[in-house]
Amino acid sequence: MKQYSISPDGEKFQLPEPEEYTREFERLKNIVHDQRDKGREIVVVMGVGFVGAVMAAVVADSEDENGNPVKFVIGMQRPSTRSYWKIPLLNRGLPPVQAEDPEVLPMIHRCVNEKKTLTATFTYDALKLADVVVVDVQCDYLKESLGDVKNGQTDMAALEISLEIIAEHIIPDALVLIETTVAPGTTEQVAYPIMRKVFRKRGIESDPLLAHSFERVMPGRHYVASIRDFWRVCSGINQEATGRVVKFLEEVINTDDYPLTVLNRPIESETAKIVENSYRATILAFLDEWSLFAERNGVDLIKVLEAIKVRPTHSNIIFPGPGIGGYCLPKDGGLGIWAYRHIHGFEDDIFKVTPLAININDTRSLHVAQLTRDALRNMSRPLAAAEILLLGASYREDVGDTRYSGSELVVRRLTEMGAELRVHDPYVQHWWEFEKQDEYPSPTHSLKRFFRSQDKLADLHVKKDLSQALHGCDAVIFAVRHKHYLDLDPDKVVETAGAPLAVIDCFGILDDIKIKRYFELGCEVKGLGRGHVKRIKDQVRAEREEMLLALSAKHKADRP
Ligand SMILES: NC(=O)c1ccc[n+]([C@@H]2O[C@H](COP(=O)([O-])OP(=O)(O)OC[C@H]3O[C@@H](n4cnc5c(N)ncnc54)[C@H](O)[C@@H]3O)[C@@H](O)[C@H]2O)c1
């Protein structure tokens, strides 16, 4: 039976038939033959997802000092029904990922159609042609409960399979560069034994040339620069591998302006990535308790943080918003904790801060549902059956990436409490976590399983027209600092909604003037870490009473 893979835009691609593999390998061999004549090194990037697709283009776009391309890149993607569509798209010169960076589309188009230094394929035989293999397949951490990261495990099946396949195909002295974020110890204690075993089976006596260098890619407008123009850390399993990875990175990314840090062992490079992200998760998490403190004691945490930030030593203090999402921060600490026991064999429990931070971040957004409930209650409206509009589905401002966004939990919790949810996000076309909630992010690991009454959320479609979305709402939740939401005029919002509504600010989006105006218009306002709203509310009430007194005094004085 024919199988198909459907792109996010709905285009249907038939998966390749067995006889197409030989033809495809012949196509690649011919191209590679020409490219080698031009003196170019052949790089296979395995996994053309969020990271691999753009990394492949960065490598394909690299040039020597005379402006000549130095690499030919083959983006390799397994032909699964879920991912195959990325290959034909890339081969048209189109990015297989949604990117807000204006550099992504022209760069991929240029490399595929003009420089002809980039192609994509489904056949693992491409690996036979590689001088360098860059591994960008995913390595997940699967949590079994909500708010308990220790109850979970690393899922490195895709990575392990990829490494075995690579070892079966590559020439012995190809460099294999793992960019995937992995549990510390993986390169030497998982990848090396897997590849060595296959090498021995193939009668290859040398060791695989393995190295690790993690990505610091940031989705958003500087996506390309965050790969090409940014500092890198790397390490190889032996001197030769280290020398090769340094040479490769110097040729493809901007190490003149962003010098490389070369560490002694891959476990150090792997640990650097995990510590870097655990650090960030932690400085965000510790503010959760101060956020509650602020709400309960009349403090505006946003202003407090601005006051602290002026100290250069504290300039990276950041307001956590409604939880910490994205693909990396929620999982990376888990990979480290898991590795301590399952790769390195320790039994004791040394990790206190990192899991606590992740647990706090993973559940922080549930508090937004409480604020919404309380704001509606103050307006004498029940939450059940209330029409609530969530502004922002993604995990970060001005990007369309919804992975592990705090907004997902807000929707799930409010839904199980009986509210009717609508969502607006200018950057998100499909919120797959809902539309395909029975298979996304995997059939067994949708967050759906931690909440009741979630079935109807499969019909939750992201609205594009803000006015239409606002019409008739009982509450609006400002969840993400998208630029579209920063200057919304309270008068317009209330007018469009049709009546005063509850307004919840999760990210310091409303300034005091707007908060005051919402109160004047008869709305109720609450916000994460924004205890001072009560003062503004009291002020508005006092002003109103004063005005009424003055009016009644005038009325009396005017009476004949
Ligand atoms: N997305 C980010 O913002 C970000 C930032 C820094 C680091 N990272 C790390 O980069 C790595 C990759 O992340 P991503 O966001 O690109 O993931 P992704 O899921 O978007 O991409 C992985 C790709 O690998 C493919 N793949 C899996 N097995 C394969 C196989 N055997 N052969 C060929 N292809 C295969 C998948 O189909 C998918 O297209 C992860 O370790 C992640 O933690 C991601």
Coordinates of C-alpha atoms and ligand atoms in Angstrom, one line a residue:
M1 CA 0.0 0.0 0.0
K2 CA 1.3 3.5 -0.9
Q3 CA 2.2 5.6 2.1
Y4 CA 2.1 9.4 2.2
S5 CA 3.7 12.2 4.3
I6 CA 1.8 15.5 4.6
S7 CA 3.5 18.8 5.0
P8 CA 2.1 21.4 7.5
D9 CA 0.6 23.2 4.5
G10 CA -1.3 20.1 3.6
E11 CA 0.8 19.0 0.5
K12 CA 0.9 15.2 0.1
F13 CA 4.1 13.4 -0.8
Q14 CA 4.2 9.7 -1.5
L15 CA 7.0 7.9 0.4
P16 CA 9.7 6.5 -1.9
E17 CA 9.2 3.0 -3.3
P18 CA 12.1 0.4 -2.8
E19 CA 13.2 0.8 -6.5
E20 CA 13.7 4.5 -6.0
Y21 CA 16.6 4.0 -3.6
T22 CA 19.1 2.9 -6.2
R23 CA 18.1 5.7 -8.5
E24 CA 18.5 8.2 -5.7
F25 CA 21.9 6.9 -4.8
E26 CA 23.0 7.2 -8.4
R27 CA 21.8 10.8 -8.4
L28 CA 23.9 11.6 -5.3
K29 CA 27.0 9.8 -6.6
N30 CA 26.9 11.9 -9.8
I31 CA 26.6 15.2 -7.9
V32 CA 29.2 14.2 -5.4
H33 CA 31.6 13.3 -8.2
D34 CA 31.3 16.8 -9.7
Q35 CA 31.5 18.4 -6.3
R36 CA 34.7 16.6 -5.4
D37 CA 36.2 17.8 -8.7
K38 CA 35.5 21.3 -7.5
G39 CA 37.6 20.4 -4.4
R40 CA 34.6 20.5 -2.0
E41 CA 34.3 18.3 1.1
I42 CA 31.0 16.3 1.4
V43 CA 29.0 16.9 4.6
V44 CA 25.9 14.8 5.4
V45 CA 23.6 16.4 8.0
M46 CA 21.5 13.7 9.6
G47 CA 18.1 14.9 10.7
V48 CA 16.8 18.1 9.0
G49 CA 14.5 19.3 11.8
F50 CA 14.6 22.7 13.5
V51 CA 18.4 22.6 14.0
G52 CA 19.6 20.4 11.2
A53 CA 17.9 22.2 8.3
V54 CA 19.4 25.5 9.1
M55 CA 22.8 24.0 10.1
A56 CA 22.9 22.2 6.7
A57 CA 22.3 25.6 5.0
V58 CA 24.9 27.4 7.1
V59 CA 27.5 24.7 6.1
A60 CA 26.4 24.8 2.4
D61 CA 26.6 28.6 2.4
S62 CA 30.2 28.7 3.8
E63 CA 33.0 29.9 1.6
D64 CA 36.8 30.3 1.6
E65 CA 38.6 33.6 1.7
N66 CA 38.1 33.9 -2.1
G67 CA 34.4 33.5 -1.9
N68 CA 34.3 29.9 -3.2
P69 CA 32.0 27.4 -1.6
V70 CA 34.0 24.8 0.3
K71 CA 31.4 22.2 1.2
F72 CA 28.7 20.3 -0.5
V73 CA 25.9 19.3 1.9
I74 CA 23.4 16.5 1.8
G75 CA 20.6 16.8 4.2
M76 CA 19.5 13.3 5.2
Q77 CA 16.1 12.6 6.6
R78 CA 14.5 9.3 7.3
P79 CA 11.4 8.8 5.1
S80 CA 8.8 8.5 7.8
T81 CA 5.2 9.5 7.2
R82 CA 5.8 12.2 9.8
S83 CA 8.9 13.7 8.3
Y84 CA 9.5 12.7 4.7
W85 CA 7.8 15.9 3.3
K86 CA 10.9 17.9 4.6
I87 CA 13.0 16.3 1.8
P88 CA 11.0 17.4 -1.3
L89 CA 10.5 20.8 0.3
L90 CA 14.2 21.3 0.9
N91 CA 15.0 20.2 -2.7
R92 CA 12.7 23.0 -3.9
G93 CA 14.8 25.4 -1.9
L94 CA 12.2 25.9 0.8
P95 CA 12.8 25.6 4.6
P96 CA 11.2 22.6 6.2
V97 CA 10.8 24.6 9.4
Q98 CA 8.8 27.7 10.1
A99 CA 11.3 30.5 10.6
E100 CA 10.8 34.1 11.6
D101 CA 14.4 34.9 10.5
P102 CA 14.3 36.6 7.1
E103 CA 17.7 35.0 6.4
V104 CA 16.5 31.4 6.4
L105 CA 14.5 31.3 3.2
P106 CA 16.9 33.2 0.9
M107 CA 19.9 31.2 2.3
I108 CA 18.3 27.8 1.6
H109 CA 17.0 29.0 -1.8
R110 CA 20.5 30.3 -2.7
C111 CA 22.3 27.1 -1.6
V112 CA 19.8 24.7 -3.4
N113 CA 19.1 26.7 -6.6
E114 CA 22.0 29.0 -7.2
K115 CA 25.2 27.8 -5.5
K116 CA 23.9 24.2 -5.8
T117 CA 25.7 23.3 -2.6
L118 CA 22.8 21.7 -0.9
T119 CA 20.5 18.8 -1.6
A120 CA 18.3 16.6 0.5
T121 CA 17.8 12.8 0.4
F122 CA 16.1 9.9 2.1
T123 CA 18.7 7.2 1.4
Y124 CA 21.1 6.3 4.1
D125 CA 23.5 5.4 1.3
A126 CA 24.4 9.1 1.2
L127 CA 26.5 8.4 4.3
K128 CA 28.9 6.4 2.2
L129 CA 29.8 9.6 0.4
A130 CA 30.5 11.7 3.5
D131 CA 33.7 13.2 4.7
V132 CA 31.8 14.7 7.7
V133 CA 28.5 13.6 9.2
V134 CA 26.7 16.1 11.4
V135 CA 24.1 14.4 13.7
D136 CA 21.1 16.6 14.4
V137 CA 18.5 14.0 15.3
Q138 CA 16.5 14.5 18.5
C139 CA 17.2 13.0 21.9
D140 CA 14.1 13.4 24.1
Y141 CA 13.5 13.2 27.8
L142 CA 10.1 11.7 28.5
K143 CA 8.4 12.8 31.8
E144 CA 5.9 10.4 33.3
S145 CA 4.3 12.9 35.7
L146 CA 3.5 16.5 35.7
G147 CA 5.9 18.4 37.9
D148 CA 8.3 15.6 38.8
V149 CA 11.1 15.5 36.3
K150 CA 12.9 12.7 38.1
N151 CA 10.1 10.4 37.2
G152 CA 11.1 10.0 33.6
Q153 CA 13.7 8.7 31.2
T154 CA 15.9 9.6 28.3
D155 CA 14.6 8.5 24.9
M156 CA 17.7 8.2 22.8
A157 CA 16.3 5.5 20.5
A158 CA 16.5 7.7 17.4
L159 CA 20.0 8.7 18.2
E160 CA 21.2 5.2 18.8
I161 CA 19.6 3.9 15.6
S162 CA 21.2 6.8 13.7
L163 CA 24.7 6.1 15.1
E164 CA 24.4 2.4 14.2
I165 CA 23.3 3.3 10.6
I166 CA 26.1 5.8 10.3
A167 CA 28.7 3.2 11.4
E168 CA 27.3 0.8 8.9
H169 CA 27.8 3.2 6.0
I170 CA 30.6 5.7 6.5
I171 CA 34.2 5.5 5.4
P172 CA 36.4 4.8 8.5
D173 CA 38.0 8.2 8.6
A174 CA 34.8 10.3 8.3
L175 CA 34.3 12.7 11.1
V176 CA 31.1 12.1 13.0
L177 CA 30.0 15.3 14.8
I178 CA 27.2 14.9 17.3
E179 CA 25.3 18.2 17.8
T180 CA 22.3 16.7 19.5
T181 CA 21.9 17.7 23.1
V182 CA 22.6 14.4 24.9
A183 CA 22.9 13.0 28.4
P184 CA 26.5 13.7 29.5
G185 CA 28.6 10.7 28.7
T186 CA 26.7 9.7 25.6
T187 CA 29.4 10.3 23.0
E188 CA 32.0 8.1 24.8
Q189 CA 29.8 5.6 26.6
V190 CA 26.9 5.1 24.2
A191 CA 27.9 6.3 20.7
Y192 CA 31.5 5.1 20.7
P193 CA 30.7 1.4 21.7
I194 CA 27.8 1.3 19.2
M195 CA 29.9 2.5 16.3
R196 CA 33.1 0.6 17.3
K197 CA 31.1 -2.7 17.4
V198 CA 29.8 -2.1 13.9
F199 CA 33.2 -1.0 12.6
R200 CA 34.7 -4.3 13.9
K201 CA 31.9 -6.3 12.2
R202 CA 32.9 -4.5 9.0
G203 CA 36.5 -5.4 9.6
I204 CA 37.5 -1.8 10.3
E205 CA 40.3 -1.8 12.9
S206 CA 40.4 2.0 13.5
D207 CA 38.2 3.8 16.0
P208 CA 35.4 6.0 14.8
L209 CA 36.3 9.7 14.8
L210 CA 33.6 11.0 17.1
A211 CA 33.2 14.5 18.4
H212 CA 30.6 16.6 20.2
S213 CA 29.7 20.2 19.8
F214 CA 26.2 21.4 20.9
E215 CA 24.0 23.9 19.2
R216 CA 23.0 27.1 20.9
V217 CA 20.4 27.9 18.3
M218 CA 17.6 30.3 19.2
P219 CA 14.4 30.3 17.3
G220 CA 13.4 33.8 16.2
R221 CA 14.7 36.6 14.0
H222 CA 18.3 35.7 14.6
Y223 CA 18.0 32.0 13.9
V224 CA 20.9 31.8 11.4
A225 CA 23.2 34.1 13.3
S226 CA 22.6 32.0 16.4
I227 CA 24.2 29.1 14.5
R228 CA 26.8 30.8 12.4
D229 CA 27.8 33.9 14.4
F230 CA 27.9 32.5 17.9
W231 CA 30.4 30.9 20.3
R232 CA 30.8 27.1 20.1
V233 CA 32.2 24.5 22.5
C234 CA 33.6 21.3 21.1
S235 CA 35.6 18.2 22.0
G236 CA 36.7 15.0 20.3
I237 CA 37.2 11.5 21.7
N238 CA 40.8 11.6 20.7
Q239 CA 43.4 14.0 19.4
E240 CA 42.6 13.3 15.7
A241 CA 38.8 13.8 16.2
T242 CA 39.4 17.0 18.2
G243 CA 41.7 18.3 15.4
R244 CA 39.1 17.4 12.8
V245 CA 36.2 19.0 14.6
V246 CA 38.1 22.2 15.2
K247 CA 39.1 22.4 11.5
F248 CA 35.5 21.7 10.4
L249 CA 33.9 24.3 12.7
E250 CA 36.5 26.9 11.7
E251 CA 35.6 26.4 8.1
V252 CA 31.9 26.7 8.4
I253 CA 31.1 29.1 11.3
N254 CA 32.4 32.5 12.2
T255 CA 35.1 31.5 14.7
D256 CA 37.1 34.6 14.0
D257 CA 34.6 36.8 15.8
Y258 CA 33.3 34.0 18.0
P259 CA 36.2 31.9 19.0
L260 CA 35.8 28.2 19.7
T261 CA 36.2 26.7 23.2
V262 CA 37.9 23.3 22.9
L263 CA 37.4 21.1 25.9
N264 CA 39.4 18.0 26.8
R265 CA 36.6 15.3 26.7
P266 CA 33.2 15.1 25.0
I267 CA 31.6 14.6 28.4
E268 CA 32.7 18.2 29.2
S269 CA 31.2 19.6 26.1
E270 CA 28.0 17.6 26.8
T271 CA 27.9 18.8 30.4
A272 CA 28.5 22.4 29.3
K273 CA 25.2 22.3 27.4
I274 CA 23.2 20.7 30.2
V275 CA 24.7 23.1 32.9
E276 CA 24.1 26.1 30.7
N277 CA 20.4 25.3 30.3
S278 CA 19.9 24.1 33.9
Y279 CA 21.4 27.4 35.0
R280 CA 18.9 29.3 33.0
A281 CA 16.0 27.1 34.1
T282 CA 17.1 27.8 37.7
I283 CA 17.4 31.6 37.6
L284 CA 13.9 31.6 36.1
A285 CA 12.4 29.1 38.6
F286 CA 13.5 30.8 41.8
L287 CA 11.4 33.9 40.8
D288 CA 8.2 31.8 41.0
E289 CA 8.1 32.2 44.8
W290 CA 8.9 35.9 44.6
S291 CA 6.2 36.2 42.0
L292 CA 3.6 34.9 44.5
F293 CA 5.1 37.0 47.2
A294 CA 4.7 40.0 45.0
E295 CA 1.1 39.2 44.1
R296 CA 0.1 38.8 47.8
N297 CA 1.9 41.9 49.1
G298 CA 1.2 44.7 46.7
V299 CA 4.5 44.5 44.9
D300 CA 5.1 44.8 41.1
L301 CA 7.8 42.2 40.4
I302 CA 8.3 43.7 36.9
K303 CA 9.5 47.0 38.4
V304 CA 11.5 45.3 41.1
L305 CA 13.4 43.3 38.5
E306 CA 14.1 46.4 36.4
A307 CA 15.5 48.1 39.5
I308 CA 17.8 45.1 40.2
K309 CA 18.9 44.7 36.6
V310 CA 20.8 48.0 36.6
R311 CA 23.5 46.2 38.7
P312 CA 25.8 44.8 36.0
T313 CA 26.2 41.6 38.2
H314 CA 22.5 41.0 38.0
S315 CA 21.7 42.1 34.5
N316 CA 20.5 38.6 33.4
I317 CA 17.7 38.3 36.0
I318 CA 14.6 37.6 34.0
F319 CA 10.8 37.5 34.6
P320 CA 9.6 33.9 34.1
G321 CA 6.2 34.6 32.4
P322 CA 3.7 31.7 32.4
G323 CA 6.1 28.9 32.7
I324 CA 9.3 28.0 30.8
G325 CA 8.9 26.3 27.4
G326 CA 10.8 25.6 24.3
Y327 CA 12.4 22.2 23.4
C328 CA 15.5 22.6 25.6
L329 CA 15.0 24.1 29.1
P330 CA 12.2 21.7 30.2
K331 CA 14.2 18.6 29.3
D332 CA 18.0 19.2 29.4
G333 CA 18.4 19.1 33.2
G334 CA 16.5 15.8 33.1
L335 CA 19.1 14.3 30.7
G336 CA 21.8 15.2 33.2
I337 CA 20.0 13.7 36.2
W338 CA 19.2 10.6 34.2
A339 CA 22.8 10.2 33.0
Y340 CA 24.2 10.2 36.6
R341 CA 22.4 6.9 37.3
H342 CA 21.8 5.3 34.0
I343 CA 25.1 6.0 32.2
H344 CA 27.5 6.5 35.1
G345 CA 25.9 4.0 37.6
F346 CA 25.6 6.2 40.7
E347 CA 22.8 5.3 43.2
D348 CA 22.8 8.4 45.4
D349 CA 20.6 11.4 44.7
I350 CA 22.8 14.5 44.4
F351 CA 20.5 16.6 42.3
K352 CA 18.3 19.0 44.4
V353 CA 18.2 22.4 42.6
T354 CA 18.0 21.4 39.0
P355 CA 14.9 19.1 39.3
L356 CA 13.2 21.5 41.6
A357 CA 13.7 24.3 39.1
I358 CA 12.3 22.2 36.2
N359 CA 9.3 21.1 38.3
I360 CA 8.5 24.7 39.2
N361 CA 8.8 25.8 35.6
D362 CA 6.7 23.0 34.3
T363 CA 3.8 23.8 36.6
R364 CA 4.0 27.6 37.0
S365 CA 1.4 28.3 34.3
L366 CA -1.3 26.5 36.3
H367 CA -1.4 29.6 38.5
V368 CA -2.7 31.6 35.5
A369 CA -5.9 29.5 35.6
Q370 CA -6.3 30.5 39.3
L371 CA -5.9 34.2 38.5
T372 CA -8.4 33.9 35.7
R373 CA -10.9 32.2 38.0
D374 CA -10.4 34.8 40.7
A375 CA -10.7 37.8 38.3
L376 CA -14.0 36.4 36.9
R377 CA -15.2 35.7 40.4
N378 CA -14.5 39.4 41.4
M379 CA -16.8 40.3 38.5
S380 CA -19.4 37.9 39.8
R381 CA -19.0 35.7 36.7
P382 CA -18.5 31.9 36.9
L383 CA -15.5 30.4 35.2
A384 CA -17.6 27.5 33.9
A385 CA -18.8 28.2 30.4
A386 CA -16.9 31.6 30.4
E387 CA -15.4 32.5 26.9
I388 CA -11.7 33.0 27.4
L389 CA -9.3 34.3 24.9
L390 CA -5.6 33.4 25.2
L391 CA -3.2 35.7 23.4
G392 CA -0.1 33.8 22.4
A393 CA 0.4 30.0 22.0
S394 CA 4.2 30.0 21.5
Y395 CA 6.7 29.6 24.2
R396 CA 8.5 32.9 23.4
E397 CA 7.8 36.3 22.0
D398 CA 7.6 36.8 18.2
V399 CA 8.2 33.1 17.3
G400 CA 5.8 30.4 16.2
D401 CA 7.3 27.6 18.3
T402 CA 4.8 26.1 20.6
R403 CA 6.9 23.3 22.1
Y404 CA 6.2 22.9 25.8
S405 CA 4.8 26.5 26.0
G406 CA 3.2 27.5 29.3
S407 CA 0.1 28.5 27.3
E408 CA -0.7 24.8 26.6
L409 CA -1.2 24.1 30.3
V410 CA -3.3 27.3 30.7
V411 CA -5.6 26.0 28.0
R412 CA -5.7 22.5 29.5
R413 CA -6.4 23.5 33.1
L414 CA -9.0 26.1 32.2
T415 CA -10.7 23.6 29.9
E416 CA -11.0 21.0 32.7
M417 CA -12.4 23.7 34.9
G418 CA -15.2 24.2 32.4
A419 CA -14.2 27.3 30.5
E420 CA -14.4 27.7 26.7
L421 CA -11.1 28.6 25.2
R422 CA -10.2 30.5 22.1
V423 CA -6.6 31.2 21.0
H424 CA -5.0 33.9 18.9
D425 CA -1.3 33.8 17.8
P426 CA 0.0 35.7 14.7
Y427 CA 2.9 33.3 14.4
V428 CA 1.3 29.9 14.8
Q429 CA -0.7 28.3 12.0
H430 CA -1.4 25.0 13.7
W431 CA -1.1 24.3 17.4
W432 CA -0.3 20.6 16.9
E433 CA -0.2 19.9 20.7
F434 CA -4.0 20.2 20.5
E435 CA -5.0 19.6 16.8
K436 CA -3.1 16.3 16.9
Q437 CA -3.1 15.7 20.6
D438 CA -3.4 12.0 20.3
E439 CA 0.0 11.7 18.5
Y440 CA 1.9 14.9 19.4
P441 CA 4.6 15.2 20.7
S442 CA 4.2 11.4 20.7
P443 CA 1.2 9.0 21.0
T444 CA 1.9 8.3 24.7
H445 CA 3.2 11.7 25.9
S446 CA 0.7 14.4 25.2
L447 CA 0.2 16.6 28.3
K448 CA -3.5 15.8 27.7
R449 CA -3.1 12.8 29.9
F450 CA -2.8 14.9 33.0
F451 CA -6.1 16.6 32.6
R452 CA -9.8 15.7 32.3
S453 CA -12.3 16.6 29.6
Q454 CA -9.7 17.4 26.9
D455 CA -11.2 15.7 23.9
K456 CA -12.8 18.7 22.4
L457 CA -9.5 20.5 22.3
A458 CA -8.6 18.6 19.1
D459 CA -10.9 21.3 17.5
L460 CA -9.0 24.2 18.9
H461 CA -7.8 26.2 15.9
V462 CA -5.6 29.3 16.2
K463 CA -7.5 32.4 15.3
K464 CA -5.8 35.0 13.0
D465 CA -8.3 37.8 13.4
L466 CA -7.8 39.5 16.8
S467 CA -11.0 41.5 16.7
Q468 CA -13.1 38.4 15.8
A469 CA -11.3 36.5 18.6
L470 CA -12.0 39.2 21.2
H471 CA -15.7 39.5 20.3
G472 CA -17.9 38.4 23.2
C473 CA -15.1 37.4 25.5
D474 CA -15.4 37.2 29.3
A475 CA -11.7 37.2 29.9
V476 CA -8.5 37.8 27.9
I477 CA -5.1 36.3 28.9
F478 CA -2.0 38.1 27.7
A479 CA 0.3 35.1 27.7
V480 CA 3.1 36.0 25.3
R481 CA 5.0 39.3 24.7
H482 CA 4.3 39.2 20.9
K483 CA 4.7 42.7 19.5
H484 CA 1.1 42.7 18.4
Y485 CA -0.1 42.7 22.0
L486 CA 2.2 45.3 23.5
D487 CA 0.2 48.3 22.5
L488 CA -3.4 47.1 22.5
D489 CA -5.6 50.0 23.6
P490 CA -7.8 49.1 26.6
D491 CA -10.7 51.1 25.2
K492 CA -10.5 49.2 21.9
V493 CA -10.3 45.9 23.7
V494 CA -13.3 46.5 25.8
E495 CA -15.3 47.9 22.9
T496 CA -14.4 44.9 20.7
A497 CA -15.2 42.4 23.5
G498 CA -18.6 44.2 23.8
A499 CA -18.5 44.6 27.6
P500 CA -16.0 44.9 30.5
L501 CA -13.9 41.7 30.9
A502 CA -11.3 40.0 33.1
V503 CA -7.8 40.8 32.0
I504 CA -4.9 38.6 33.0
D505 CA -1.3 39.8 32.4
C506 CA 1.2 36.9 32.5
F507 CA 4.3 38.7 31.2
G508 CA 4.4 42.3 32.4
I509 CA 2.7 43.4 29.2
L510 CA 0.4 46.1 30.7
D511 CA 1.9 49.3 32.1
D512 CA 0.2 51.1 35.0
I513 CA -1.7 53.5 32.7
K514 CA -3.3 50.6 30.8
I515 CA -4.1 48.7 34.0
K516 CA -5.7 51.8 35.4
R517 CA -7.8 52.3 32.2
Y518 CA -9.0 48.7 32.3
F519 CA -10.2 49.3 35.9
E520 CA -11.9 52.6 34.8
L521 CA -13.7 50.7 32.1
G522 CA -15.1 48.3 34.6
C523 CA -12.7 45.4 34.0
E524 CA -10.9 43.3 36.6
V525 CA -7.1 43.0 36.2
K526 CA -4.8 40.4 37.6
G527 CA -1.2 39.5 36.7
L528 CA 1.6 37.1 37.5
G529 CA 3.9 38.9 40.0
R530 CA 1.8 42.0 39.8
G531 CA 0.5 42.7 43.3
H532 CA 0.3 46.4 42.8
V533 CA -2.8 46.1 40.6
K534 CA -4.9 46.1 43.8
R535 CA -3.5 49.6 44.6
I536 CA -4.4 50.8 41.2
K537 CA -7.9 49.4 41.6
D538 CA -8.3 51.1 45.0
Q539 CA -7.1 54.4 43.4
V540 CA -9.7 54.1 40.6
R541 CA -12.4 53.3 43.1
A542 CA -11.4 56.3 45.4
E543 CA -11.3 58.6 42.4
R544 CA -14.7 57.4 41.3
E545 CA -16.1 57.9 44.8
E546 CA -14.6 61.4 44.9
M547 CA -16.1 62.2 41.6
L548 CA -19.6 61.0 42.8
L549 CA -19.3 63.0 45.9
A550 CA -18.3 66.1 43.9
L551 CA -21.2 65.5 41.6
S552 CA -23.7 65.1 44.3
A553 CA -22.4 68.2 46.1
K554 CA -22.7 70.1 42.8
H555 CA -26.2 68.7 42.3
K556 CA -27.2 69.9 45.8
A557 CA -25.6 73.3 45.3
D558 CA -27.4 73.7 41.9
R559 CA -30.8 72.8 43.5
P560 CA -33.0 75.9 43.8
Ligands
LIG1 N1 15.2 23.5 18.6 C1 16.0 24.2 19.4 O1 15.7 25.3 19.7 C2 17.3 23.6 19.9 C3 18.3 24.5 20.4 C4 19.5 23.9 20.8 C5 19.8 22.6 20.7 N2 18.8 21.8 20.2 C6 19.1 20.3 20.2 O2 19.2 19.9 18.8 C7 18.8 18.6 18.6 C8 17.8 18.5 17.5 O3 16.7 19.3 17.8 P1 15.6 19.7 16.7 O4 14.8 20.8 17.4 O5 16.3 20.0 15.4 O6 14.7 18.4 16.6 P2 13.7 17.9 15.5 O7 12.8 16.9 16.1 O8 13.1 19.2 14.8 O9 14.6 17.3 14.4 C9 15.2 16.0 14.4 C10 15.1 15.4 13.0 O10 15.9 14.2 13.0 C11 15.1 13.3 12.2 N3 15.6 11.9 12.4 C12 15.4 11.2 13.5 N4 15.9 10.0 13.4 C13 16.6 10.0 12.2 C14 17.3 9.0 11.4 N5 17.6 7.8 11.9 N6 17.9 9.4 10.2 C15 17.6 10.6 9.7 N7 16.9 11.6 10.4 C16 16.4 11.2 11.6 C17 13.7 13.6 12.6 O11 12.8 13.1 11.6 C18 13.7 15.1 12.6 O12 13.4 15.7 11.4 C19 18.2 18.2 19.9 O13 19.1 17.4 20.7 C20 17.9 19.5 20.6 O14 17.9 19.4 22.0 C21 17.6 22.2 19.8

